[in-house]
Amino acid sequence: MELSSPRFKALAVTAGFSFWFFIISSATGLFSIEALVIFLVLVITITQIFALKLSKALDIFAIINTKIFLGILFICVVSLYGIFFRVLRIDLLRLKKQGVSYWLEIDKIKQSTSVKQY
């Protein structure tokens, strides 16, 4: 975001603010489309007017918002898939030891073949 223009930063932060407005208002049961539209118009105008002056603050908010959003995304997607596959005993990475392996135990290798390998 440091190379982005201040106006683009303002739009990105407006999207972040509207996301959190939606989450918080939905969780409290006070969500309405009219309130979201009014909030968006207010935030867009304020951030666009003061975009140059708020550039550093917008960077800080974007960094914090990104870390929180990616943390929630990791918990919701990756962790739930991991738990789901573990419950169903699906081993996508084949981490379980298989009975038949192409690796040989050291005791089973003849000494004559291992001496002159090179």
A tleap script that builds the chain and sets N, CA, C and O, in Angstrom:
source leaprc.protein.ff14SB
mol = sequence {
  NMET GLU LEU SER SER PRO ARG PHE LYS ALA
  LEU ALA VAL THR ALA GLY PHE SER PHE TRP
  PHE PHE ILE ILE SER SER ALA THR GLY LEU
  PHE SER ILE GLU ALA LEU VAL ILE PHE LEU
  VAL LEU VAL ILE THR ILE THR GLN ILE PHE
  ALA LEU LYS LEU SER LYS ALA LEU ASP ILE
  PHE ALA ILE ILE ASN THR LYS ILE PHE LEU
  GLY ILE LEU PHE ILE CYS VAL VAL SER LEU
  TYR GLY ILE PHE PHE ARG VAL LEU ARG ILE
  ASP LEU LEU ARG LEU LYS LYS GLN GLY VAL
  SER TYR TRP LEU GLU ILE ASP LYS ILE LYS
  GLN SER THR SER VAL LYS GLN CTYR
}
set mol.1.N position { 0.820 -1.196 0.000 }
set mol.1.CA position { 0.000 0.000 0.000 }
set mol.1.C position { 0.862 1.258 0.000 }
set mol.1.O position { 0.343 2.346 -0.248 }
set mol.2.N position { 2.154 1.146 0.268 }
set mol.2.CA position { 2.992 2.335 0.339 }
set mol.2.C position { 3.190 2.969 -1.031 }
set mol.2.O position { 3.444 4.171 -1.109 }
set mol.3.N position { 3.084 2.209 -2.104 }
set mol.3.CA position { 3.248 2.753 -3.441 }
set mol.3.C position { 1.928 3.184 -4.058 }
set mol.3.O position { 1.922 3.769 -5.142 }
set mol.4.N position { 0.824 2.915 -3.406 }
set mol.4.CA position { -0.483 3.266 -3.931 }
set mol.4.C position { -0.758 4.747 -3.713 }
set mol.4.O position { -0.176 5.393 -2.842 }
set mol.5.N position { -1.658 5.255 -4.529 }
set mol.5.CA position { -2.041 6.656 -4.364 }
set mol.5.C position { -2.916 6.797 -3.123 }
set mol.5.O position { -3.580 5.839 -2.727 }
set mol.6.N position { -2.926 7.969 -2.508 }
set mol.6.CA position { -3.754 8.168 -1.312 }
set mol.6.C position { -5.244 7.959 -1.567 }
set mol.6.O position { -5.968 7.520 -0.673 }
set mol.7.N position { -5.707 8.267 -2.768 }
set mol.7.CA position { -7.137 8.080 -3.079 }
set mol.7.C position { -7.496 6.591 -3.128 }
set mol.7.O position { -8.565 6.186 -2.672 }
set mol.8.N position { -6.593 5.787 -3.685 }
set mol.8.CA position { -6.836 4.345 -3.711 }
set mol.8.C position { -6.793 3.760 -2.304 }
set mol.8.O position { -7.591 2.887 -1.965 }
set mol.9.N position { -5.865 4.242 -1.492 }
set mol.9.CA position { -5.808 3.808 -0.094 }
set mol.9.C position { -7.111 4.131 0.613 }
set mol.9.O position { -7.617 3.331 1.400 }
set mol.10.N position { -7.656 5.320 0.324 }
set mol.10.CA position { -8.911 5.721 0.950 }
set mol.10.C position { -10.047 4.787 0.545 }
set mol.10.O position { -10.894 4.450 1.371 }
set mol.11.N position { -10.072 4.369 -0.714 }
set mol.11.CA position { -11.113 3.430 -1.152 }
set mol.11.C position { -10.941 2.059 -0.504 }
set mol.11.O position { -11.921 1.425 -0.114 }
set mol.12.N position { -9.698 1.608 -0.392 }
set mol.12.CA position { -9.444 0.308 0.235 }
set mol.12.C position { -9.835 0.327 1.707 }
set mol.12.O position { -10.412 -0.639 2.207 }
set mol.13.N position { -9.530 1.407 2.397 }
set mol.13.CA position { -9.894 1.508 3.809 }
set mol.13.C position { -11.401 1.659 3.961 }
set mol.13.O position { -11.974 1.166 4.933 }
set mol.14.N position { -12.051 2.330 3.019 }
set mol.14.CA position { -13.515 2.424 3.040 }
set mol.14.C position { -14.134 1.036 2.919 }
set mol.14.O position { -15.114 0.731 3.598 }
set mol.15.N position { -13.568 0.202 2.063 }
set mol.15.CA position { -14.063 -1.174 1.946 }
set mol.15.C position { -13.870 -1.925 3.261 }
set mol.15.O position { -14.745 -2.684 3.679 }
set mol.16.N position { -12.729 -1.715 3.911 }
set mol.16.CA position { -12.492 -2.361 5.207 }
set mol.16.C position { -13.451 -1.878 6.276 }
set mol.16.O position { -13.989 -2.677 7.043 }
set mol.17.N position { -13.670 -0.557 6.329 }
set mol.17.CA position { -14.624 -0.008 7.298 }
set mol.17.C position { -16.032 -0.535 7.044 }
set mol.17.O position { -16.748 -0.870 7.988 }
set mol.18.N position { -16.434 -0.612 5.769 }
set mol.18.CA position { -17.783 -1.104 5.472 }
set mol.18.C position { -17.922 -2.583 5.821 }
set mol.18.O position { -18.988 -3.022 6.253 }
set mol.19.N position { -16.847 -3.354 5.634 }
set mol.19.CA position { -16.873 -4.762 6.033 }
set mol.19.C position { -17.101 -4.894 7.533 }
set mol.19.O position { -17.949 -5.673 7.970 }
set mol.20.N position { -16.338 -4.126 8.327 }
set mol.20.CA position { -16.505 -4.195 9.779 }
set mol.20.C position { -17.844 -3.634 10.218 }
set mol.20.O position { -18.424 -4.121 11.188 }
set mol.21.N position { -18.353 -2.610 9.521 }
set mol.21.CA position { -19.685 -2.089 9.834 }
set mol.21.C position { -20.734 -3.170 9.613 }
set mol.21.O position { -21.635 -3.345 10.433 }
set mol.22.N position { -20.614 -3.896 8.500 }
set mol.22.CA position { -21.555 -4.977 8.211 }
set mol.22.C position { -21.473 -6.084 9.259 }
set mol.22.O position { -22.502 -6.569 9.729 }
set mol.23.N position { -20.267 -6.484 9.626 }
set mol.23.CA position { -20.088 -7.561 10.607 }
set mol.23.C position { -20.661 -7.165 11.963 }
set mol.23.O position { -21.413 -7.926 12.572 }
set mol.24.N position { -20.306 -5.977 12.432 }
set mol.24.CA position { -20.748 -5.554 13.766 }
set mol.24.C position { -22.247 -5.302 13.795 }
set mol.24.O position { -22.918 -5.703 14.746 }
set mol.25.N position { -22.789 -4.640 12.766 }
set mol.25.CA position { -24.231 -4.368 12.768 }
set mol.25.C position { -25.043 -5.645 12.582 }
set mol.25.O position { -26.143 -5.750 13.123 }
set mol.26.N position { -24.532 -6.609 11.837 }
set mol.26.CA position { -25.246 -7.887 11.692 }
set mol.26.C position { -25.210 -8.683 12.990 }
set mol.26.O position { -26.191 -9.330 13.355 }
set mol.27.N position { -24.088 -8.634 13.682 }
set mol.27.CA position { -23.965 -9.375 14.941 }
set mol.27.C position { -24.876 -8.799 16.018 }
set mol.27.O position { -25.398 -9.539 16.852 }
set mol.28.N position { -25.067 -7.490 16.005 }
set mol.28.CA position { -25.944 -6.866 17.006 }
set mol.28.C position { -27.400 -6.869 16.578 }
set mol.28.O position { -28.275 -6.543 17.380 }
set mol.29.N position { -27.680 -7.231 15.334 }
set mol.29.CA position { -29.058 -7.288 14.859 }
set mol.29.C position { -29.592 -5.941 14.411 }
set mol.29.O position { -30.806 -5.781 14.279 }
set mol.30.N position { -28.728 -4.973 14.173 }
set mol.30.CA position { -29.151 -3.630 13.783 }
set mol.30.C position { -28.844 -3.317 12.322 }
set mol.30.O position { -28.842 -2.147 11.938 }
set mol.31.N position { -28.589 -4.312 11.514 }
set mol.31.CA position { -28.190 -4.069 10.126 }
set mol.31.C position { -29.380 -3.666 9.276 }
set mol.31.O position { -30.463 -4.244 9.370 }
set mol.32.N position { -29.149 -2.653 8.438 }
set mol.32.CA position { -30.116 -2.274 7.409 }
set mol.32.C position { -29.341 -1.723 6.221 }
set mol.32.O position { -28.255 -1.165 6.382 }
set mol.33.N position { -29.897 -1.882 5.045 }
set mol.33.CA position { -29.242 -1.416 3.826 }
set mol.33.C position { -29.095 0.103 3.846 }
set mol.33.O position { -28.081 0.645 3.406 }
set mol.34.N position { -30.125 0.787 4.365 }
set mol.34.CA position { -30.078 2.249 4.404 }
set mol.34.C position { -28.910 2.740 5.262 }
set mol.34.O position { -28.201 3.671 4.881 }
set mol.35.N position { -28.719 2.111 6.413 }
set mol.35.CA position { -27.620 2.503 7.297 }
set mol.35.C position { -26.275 2.223 6.638 }
set mol.35.O position { -25.340 3.012 6.779 }
set mol.36.N position { -26.169 1.114 5.924 }
set mol.36.CA position { -24.920 0.786 5.229 }
set mol.36.C position { -24.616 1.804 4.136 }
set mol.36.O position { -23.472 2.233 3.987 }
set mol.37.N position { -25.635 2.193 3.371 }
set mol.37.CA position { -25.432 3.175 2.299 }
set mol.37.C position { -25.024 4.524 2.878 }
set mol.37.O position { -24.107 5.165 2.364 }
set mol.38.N position { -25.694 4.961 3.938 }
set mol.38.CA position { -25.339 6.228 4.587 }
set mol.38.C position { -23.913 6.161 5.123 }
set mol.38.O position { -23.141 7.105 4.960 }
set mol.39.N position { -23.564 5.051 5.760 }
set mol.39.CA position { -22.209 4.880 6.287 }
set mol.39.C position { -21.179 4.928 5.165 }
set mol.39.O position { -20.144 5.581 5.301 }
set mol.40.N position { -21.457 4.237 4.053 }
set mol.40.CA position { -20.527 4.233 2.927 }
set mol.40.C position { -20.329 5.631 2.346 }
set mol.40.O position { -19.200 6.032 2.063 }
set mol.41.N position { -21.418 6.369 2.170 }
set mol.41.CA position { -21.316 7.716 1.611 }
set mol.41.C position { -20.503 8.615 2.534 }
set mol.41.O position { -19.652 9.375 2.071 }
set mol.42.N position { -20.761 8.532 3.833 }
set mol.42.CA position { -20.012 9.357 4.785 }
set mol.42.C position { -18.526 9.004 4.797 }
set mol.42.O position { -17.673 9.891 4.756 }
set mol.43.N position { -18.225 7.730 4.852 }
set mol.43.CA position { -16.824 7.313 4.930 }
set mol.43.C position { -16.086 7.630 3.630 }
set mol.43.O position { -14.937 8.069 3.664 }
set mol.44.N position { -16.735 7.414 2.488 }
set mol.44.CA position { -16.079 7.724 1.211 }
set mol.44.C position { -15.771 9.216 1.110 }
set mol.44.O position { -14.670 9.598 0.716 }
set mol.45.N position { -16.735 10.051 1.463 }
set mol.45.CA position { -16.477 11.492 1.363 }
set mol.45.C position { -15.396 11.941 2.340 }
set mol.45.O position { -14.527 12.733 1.976 }
set mol.46.N position { -15.437 11.453 3.560 }
set mol.46.CA position { -14.433 11.864 4.553 }
set mol.46.C position { -13.044 11.388 4.151 }
set mol.46.O position { -12.082 12.154 4.212 }
set mol.47.N position { -12.933 10.122 3.740 }
set mol.47.CA position { -11.603 9.607 3.388 }
set mol.47.C position { -11.080 10.216 2.092 }
set mol.47.O position { -9.871 10.399 1.953 }
set mol.48.N position { -11.951 10.533 1.147 }
set mol.48.CA position { -11.489 11.148 -0.098 }
set mol.48.C position { -11.069 12.601 0.111 }
set mol.48.O position { -10.118 13.067 -0.515 }
set mol.49.N position { -11.766 13.313 0.979 }
set mol.49.CA position { -11.403 14.708 1.245 }
set mol.49.C position { -10.063 14.783 1.963 }
set mol.49.O position { -9.204 15.591 1.608 }
set mol.50.N position { -9.890 13.941 2.971 }
set mol.50.CA position { -8.675 13.985 3.779 }
set mol.50.C position { -7.681 12.889 3.399 }
set mol.50.O position { -6.887 12.468 4.240 }
set mol.51.N position { -7.708 12.422 2.156 }
set mol.51.CA position { -6.869 11.297 1.742 }
set mol.51.C position { -5.384 11.590 1.902 }
set mol.51.O position { -4.636 10.733 2.374 }
set mol.52.N position { -4.954 12.763 1.525 }
set mol.52.CA position { -3.527 13.089 1.627 }
set mol.52.C position { -3.080 13.212 3.075 }
set mol.52.O position { -1.977 12.791 3.425 }
set mol.53.N position { -3.925 13.785 3.914 }
set mol.53.CA position { -3.558 13.987 5.313 }
set mol.53.C position { -3.654 12.692 6.119 }
set mol.53.O position { -2.936 12.511 7.102 }
set mol.54.N position { -4.536 11.802 5.702 }
set mol.54.CA position { -4.750 10.553 6.437 }
set mol.54.C position { -3.951 9.381 5.869 }
set mol.54.O position { -4.169 8.240 6.276 }
set mol.55.N position { -3.050 9.633 4.957 }
set mol.55.CA position { -2.364 8.559 4.250 }
set mol.55.C position { -1.644 7.593 5.193 }
set mol.55.O position { -1.762 6.380 5.023 }
set mol.56.N position { -0.913 8.092 6.165 }
set mol.56.CA position { -0.194 7.217 7.111 }
set mol.56.C position { -1.170 6.439 7.986 }
set mol.56.O position { -0.975 5.249 8.234 }
set mol.57.N position { -2.219 7.110 8.452 }
set mol.57.CA position { -3.215 6.430 9.280 }
set mol.57.C position { -3.951 5.359 8.476 }
set mol.57.O position { -4.284 4.298 9.003 }
set mol.58.N position { -4.202 5.645 7.199 }
set mol.58.CA position { -4.862 4.657 6.346 }
set mol.58.C position { -3.967 3.445 6.128 }
set mol.58.O position { -4.455 2.316 6.061 }
set mol.59.N position { -2.658 3.669 6.016 }
set mol.59.CA position { -1.714 2.546 5.902 }
set mol.59.C position { -1.759 1.664 7.144 }
set mol.59.O position { -1.798 0.438 7.042 }
set mol.60.N position { -1.754 2.286 8.302 }
set mol.60.CA position { -1.779 1.530 9.562 }
set mol.60.C position { -3.075 0.739 9.683 }
set mol.60.O position { -3.058 -0.433 10.058 }
set mol.61.N position { -4.212 1.386 9.363 }
set mol.61.CA position { -5.493 0.681 9.426 }
set mol.61.C position { -5.526 -0.474 8.438 }
set mol.61.O position { -6.036 -1.546 8.761 }
set mol.62.N position { -4.988 -0.272 7.235 }
set mol.62.CA position { -4.990 -1.334 6.228 }
set mol.62.C position { -4.156 -2.528 6.678 }
set mol.62.O position { -4.543 -3.674 6.452 }
set mol.63.N position { -3.021 -2.270 7.309 }
set mol.63.CA position { -2.169 -3.366 7.792 }
set mol.63.C position { -2.878 -4.152 8.891 }
set mol.63.O position { -2.885 -5.383 8.874 }
set mol.64.N position { -3.470 -3.443 9.842 }
set mol.64.CA position { -4.182 -4.110 10.943 }
set mol.64.C position { -5.386 -4.869 10.414 }
set mol.64.O position { -5.624 -6.012 10.803 }
set mol.65.N position { -6.145 -4.236 9.528 }
set mol.65.CA position { -7.336 -4.864 8.972 }
set mol.65.C position { -6.971 -6.115 8.177 }
set mol.65.O position { -7.685 -7.116 8.238 }
set mol.66.N position { -5.875 -6.069 7.438 }
set mol.66.CA position { -5.444 -7.224 6.654 }
set mol.66.C position { -5.061 -8.389 7.552 }
set mol.66.O position { -5.422 -9.532 7.272 }
set mol.67.N position { -4.335 -8.112 8.627 }
set mol.67.CA position { -3.937 -9.195 9.533 }
set mol.67.C position { -5.146 -9.829 10.203 }
set mol.67.O position { -5.215 -11.051 10.333 }
set mol.68.N position { -6.095 -9.012 10.628 }
set mol.68.CA position { -7.301 -9.554 11.261 }
set mol.68.C position { -8.098 -10.369 10.252 }
set mol.68.O position { -8.545 -11.473 10.560 }
set mol.69.N position { -8.279 -9.829 9.043 }
set mol.69.CA position { -9.065 -10.523 8.028 }
set mol.69.C position { -8.414 -11.838 7.626 }
set mol.69.O position { -9.104 -12.848 7.489 }
set mol.70.N position { -7.095 -11.844 7.434 }
set mol.70.CA position { -6.416 -13.086 7.060 }
set mol.70.C position { -6.427 -14.102 8.199 }
set mol.70.O position { -6.482 -15.307 7.953 }
set mol.71.N position { -6.377 -13.626 9.440 }
set mol.71.CA position { -6.491 -14.533 10.580 }
set mol.71.C position { -7.851 -15.198 10.631 }
set mol.71.O position { -7.954 -16.404 10.854 }
set mol.72.N position { -8.897 -14.407 10.423 }
set mol.72.CA position { -10.255 -14.963 10.401 }
set mol.72.C position { -10.408 -15.928 9.235 }
set mol.72.O position { -11.015 -16.989 9.384 }
set mol.73.N position { -9.865 -15.570 8.081 }
set mol.73.CA position { -9.936 -16.444 6.915 }
set mol.73.C position { -9.223 -17.766 7.169 }
set mol.73.O position { -9.724 -18.821 6.780 }
set mol.74.N position { -8.062 -17.723 7.815 }
set mol.74.CA position { -7.329 -18.947 8.132 }
set mol.74.C position { -8.135 -19.827 9.077 }
set mol.74.O position { -8.243 -21.036 8.870 }
set mol.75.N position { -8.702 -19.215 10.116 }
set mol.75.CA position { -9.472 -19.990 11.084 }
set mol.75.C position { -10.694 -20.604 10.429 }
set mol.75.O position { -11.006 -21.772 10.660 }
set mol.76.N position { -11.383 -19.827 9.615 }
set mol.76.CA position { -12.630 -20.307 9.017 }
set mol.76.C position { -12.408 -21.320 7.902 }
set mol.76.O position { -13.197 -22.254 7.761 }
set mol.77.N position { -11.379 -21.163 7.126 }
set mol.77.CA position { -11.209 -22.026 5.958 }
set mol.77.C position { -10.220 -23.154 6.230 }
set mol.77.O position { -10.590 -24.327 6.181 }
set mol.78.N position { -8.994 -22.815 6.510 }
set mol.78.CA position { -7.944 -23.823 6.605 }
set mol.78.C position { -8.148 -24.727 7.812 }
set mol.78.O position { -8.049 -25.948 7.690 }
set mol.79.N position { -8.428 -24.157 8.955 }
set mol.79.CA position { -8.594 -24.970 10.162 }
set mol.79.C position { -9.824 -25.863 10.072 }
set mol.79.O position { -9.778 -27.029 10.466 }
set mol.80.N position { -10.921 -25.324 9.556 }
set mol.80.CA position { -12.128 -26.143 9.442 }
set mol.80.C position { -11.940 -27.288 8.452 }
set mol.80.O position { -12.425 -28.396 8.686 }
set mol.81.N position { -11.235 -27.026 7.341 }
set mol.81.CA position { -10.952 -28.115 6.410 }
set mol.81.C position { -10.046 -29.160 7.055 }
set mol.81.O position { -10.238 -30.357 6.844 }
set mol.82.N position { -9.075 -28.726 7.828 }
set mol.82.CA position { -8.198 -29.669 8.518 }
set mol.82.C position { -8.960 -30.551 9.486 }
set mol.82.O position { -8.747 -31.762 9.530 }
set mol.83.N position { -9.848 -29.948 10.262 }
set mol.83.CA position { -10.668 -30.717 11.204 }
set mol.83.C position { -11.603 -31.650 10.448 }
set mol.83.O position { -11.768 -32.810 10.827 }
set mol.84.N position { -12.216 -31.147 9.380 }
set mol.84.CA position { -13.152 -31.942 8.585 }
set mol.84.C position { -12.454 -33.155 7.975 }
set mol.84.O position { -12.990 -34.262 8.025 }
set mol.85.N position { -11.269 -32.965 7.401 }
set mol.85.CA position { -10.545 -34.085 6.807 }
set mol.85.C position { -10.037 -35.052 7.863 }
set mol.85.O position { -9.964 -36.256 7.615 }
set mol.86.N position { -9.687 -34.546 9.033 }
set mol.86.CA position { -9.225 -35.433 10.095 }
set mol.86.C position { -10.377 -36.317 10.586 }
set mol.86.O position { -10.181 -37.504 10.850 }
set mol.87.N position { -11.577 -35.737 10.707 }
set mol.87.CA position { -12.740 -36.511 11.147 }
set mol.87.C position { -13.084 -37.577 10.114 }
set mol.87.O position { -13.412 -38.708 10.474 }
set mol.88.N position { -13.012 -37.226 8.835 }
set mol.88.CA position { -13.323 -38.186 7.776 }
set mol.88.C position { -12.147 -39.100 7.431 }
set mol.88.O position { -12.268 -39.974 6.574 }
set mol.89.N position { -11.013 -38.898 8.098 }
set mol.89.CA position { -9.796 -39.683 7.897 }
set mol.89.C position { -9.305 -39.627 6.449 }
set mol.89.O position { -8.924 -40.639 5.862 }
set mol.90.N position { -9.326 -38.421 5.899 }
set mol.90.CA position { -8.797 -38.189 4.562 }
set mol.90.C position { -7.377 -37.668 4.722 }
set mol.90.O position { -7.154 -36.657 5.387 }
set mol.91.N position { -6.423 -38.353 4.116 }
set mol.91.CA position { -5.018 -37.978 4.240 }
set mol.91.C position { -4.522 -37.495 2.881 }
set mol.91.O position { -3.967 -38.273 2.106 }
set mol.92.N position { -4.725 -36.202 2.592 }
set mol.92.CA position { -4.355 -35.662 1.291 }
set mol.92.C position { -2.849 -35.649 1.072 }
set mol.92.O position { -2.388 -35.827 -0.056 }
set mol.93.N position { -2.085 -35.444 2.118 }
set mol.93.CA position { -0.632 -35.387 1.989 }
set mol.93.C position { 0.039 -36.744 2.159 }
set mol.93.O position { 1.260 -36.851 2.047 }
set mol.94.N position { -0.741 -37.765 2.427 }
set mol.94.CA position { -0.247 -39.129 2.638 }
set mol.94.C position { 0.837 -39.157 3.704 }
set mol.94.O position { 1.934 -39.669 3.482 }
set mol.95.N position { 0.514 -38.598 4.864 }
set mol.95.CA position { 1.475 -38.532 5.958 }
set mol.95.C position { 1.533 -39.817 6.774 }
set mol.95.O position { 2.493 -40.038 7.512 }
set mol.96.N position { 0.514 -40.666 6.649 }
set mol.96.CA position { 0.524 -41.926 7.394 }
set mol.96.C position { 1.588 -42.853 6.820 }
set mol.96.O position { 1.829 -42.878 5.613 }
set mol.97.N position { 2.212 -43.606 7.702 }
set mol.97.CA position { 3.210 -44.569 7.248 }
set mol.97.C position { 2.510 -45.725 6.550 }
set mol.97.O position { 1.534 -46.284 7.051 }
set mol.98.N position { 3.030 -46.062 5.395 }
set mol.98.CA position { 2.456 -47.158 4.640 }
set mol.98.C position { 3.272 -48.415 4.901 }
set mol.98.O position { 4.478 -48.353 5.143 }
set mol.99.N position { 2.599 -49.549 4.849 }
set mol.99.CA position { 3.268 -50.806 5.134 }
set mol.99.C position { 4.368 -51.127 4.140 }
set mol.99.O position { 5.451 -51.564 4.530 }
set mol.100.N position { 4.104 -50.916 2.880 }
set mol.100.CA position { 5.086 -51.202 1.844 }
set mol.100.C position { 5.810 -49.897 1.519 }
set mol.100.O position { 5.191 -48.889 1.179 }
set mol.101.N position { 7.122 -49.943 1.631 }
set mol.101.CA position { 7.912 -48.747 1.375 }
set mol.101.C position { 9.111 -49.108 0.521 }
set mol.101.O position { 9.596 -50.239 0.561 }
set mol.102.N position { 9.585 -48.152 -0.246 }
set mol.102.CA position { 10.761 -48.407 -1.066 }
set mol.102.C position { 12.050 -48.168 -0.299 }
set mol.102.O position { 13.134 -48.438 -0.816 }
set mol.103.N position { 11.951 -47.670 0.916 }
set mol.103.CA position { 13.138 -47.486 1.753 }
set mol.103.C position { 13.523 -48.823 2.375 }
set mol.103.O position { 12.658 -49.594 2.791 }
set mol.104.N position { 14.788 -49.085 2.435 }
set mol.104.CA position { 15.277 -50.330 3.006 }
set mol.104.C position { 15.924 -50.052 4.347 }
set mol.104.O position { 16.551 -49.012 4.549 }
set mol.105.N position { 15.764 -50.981 5.245 }
set mol.105.CA position { 16.426 -50.869 6.539 }
set mol.105.C position { 17.917 -51.114 6.357 }
set mol.105.O position { 18.319 -51.864 5.467 }
set mol.106.N position { 18.722 -50.500 7.176 }
set mol.106.CA position { 20.177 -50.632 7.059 }
set mol.106.C position { 20.621 -52.065 7.328 }
set mol.106.O position { 21.580 -52.533 6.716 }
set mol.107.N position { 19.953 -52.759 8.217 }
set mol.107.CA position { 20.334 -54.129 8.541 }
set mol.107.C position { 20.124 -55.071 7.357 }
set mol.107.O position { 20.820 -56.080 7.251 }
set mol.108.N position { 19.188 -54.767 6.472 }
set mol.108.CA position { 18.875 -55.661 5.366 }
set mol.108.C position { 19.804 -55.473 4.166 }
set mol.108.O position { 19.803 -56.302 3.256 }
set mol.109.N position { 20.585 -54.411 4.147 }
set mol.109.CA position { 21.486 -54.156 3.025 }
set mol.109.C position { 22.757 -54.983 3.209 }
set mol.109.O position { 23.317 -55.040 4.304 }
set mol.110.N position { 23.195 -55.604 2.157 }
set mol.110.CA position { 24.421 -56.395 2.224 }
set mol.110.C position { 25.621 -55.460 2.302 }
set mol.110.O position { 25.616 -54.378 1.715 }
set mol.111.N position { 26.629 -55.879 3.018 }
set mol.111.CA position { 27.831 -55.061 3.183 }
set mol.111.C position { 28.578 -54.888 1.859 }
set mol.111.O position { 29.171 -53.837 1.617 }
set mol.112.N position { 28.553 -55.902 1.010 }
set mol.112.CA position { 29.326 -55.827 -0.233 }
set mol.112.C position { 28.753 -54.771 -1.186 }
set mol.112.O position { 29.506 -54.165 -1.949 }
set mol.113.N position { 27.464 -54.545 -1.157 }
set mol.113.CA position { 26.880 -53.556 -2.061 }
set mol.113.C position { 27.048 -52.137 -1.550 }
set mol.113.O position { 27.069 -51.191 -2.337 }
set mol.114.N position { 27.168 -51.982 -0.247 }
set mol.114.CA position { 27.285 -50.624 0.289 }
set mol.114.C position { 28.713 -50.122 0.353 }
set mol.114.O position { 28.927 -48.923 0.533 }
set mol.115.N position { 29.702 -51.003 0.211 }
set mol.115.CA position { 31.100 -50.584 0.307 }
set mol.115.C position { 31.532 -49.871 -0.967 }
set mol.115.O position { 32.181 -48.827 -0.898 }
set mol.116.N position { 31.186 -50.413 -2.119 }
set mol.116.CA position { 31.647 -49.859 -3.391 }
set mol.116.C position { 30.499 -49.146 -4.112 }
set mol.116.O position { 30.137 -49.502 -5.234 }
set mol.117.N position { 29.957 -48.173 -3.473 }
set mol.117.CA position { 28.854 -47.454 -4.103 }
set mol.117.C position { 29.346 -46.471 -5.156 }
set mol.117.O position { 28.651 -46.222 -6.141 }
set mol.118.N position { 30.536 -45.909 -4.961 }
set mol.118.CA position { 30.969 -44.841 -5.859 }
set mol.118.C position { 32.110 -45.287 -6.704 }
set mol.118.O position { 32.609 -44.517 -7.525 }
savepdb mol mol.pdb
quit
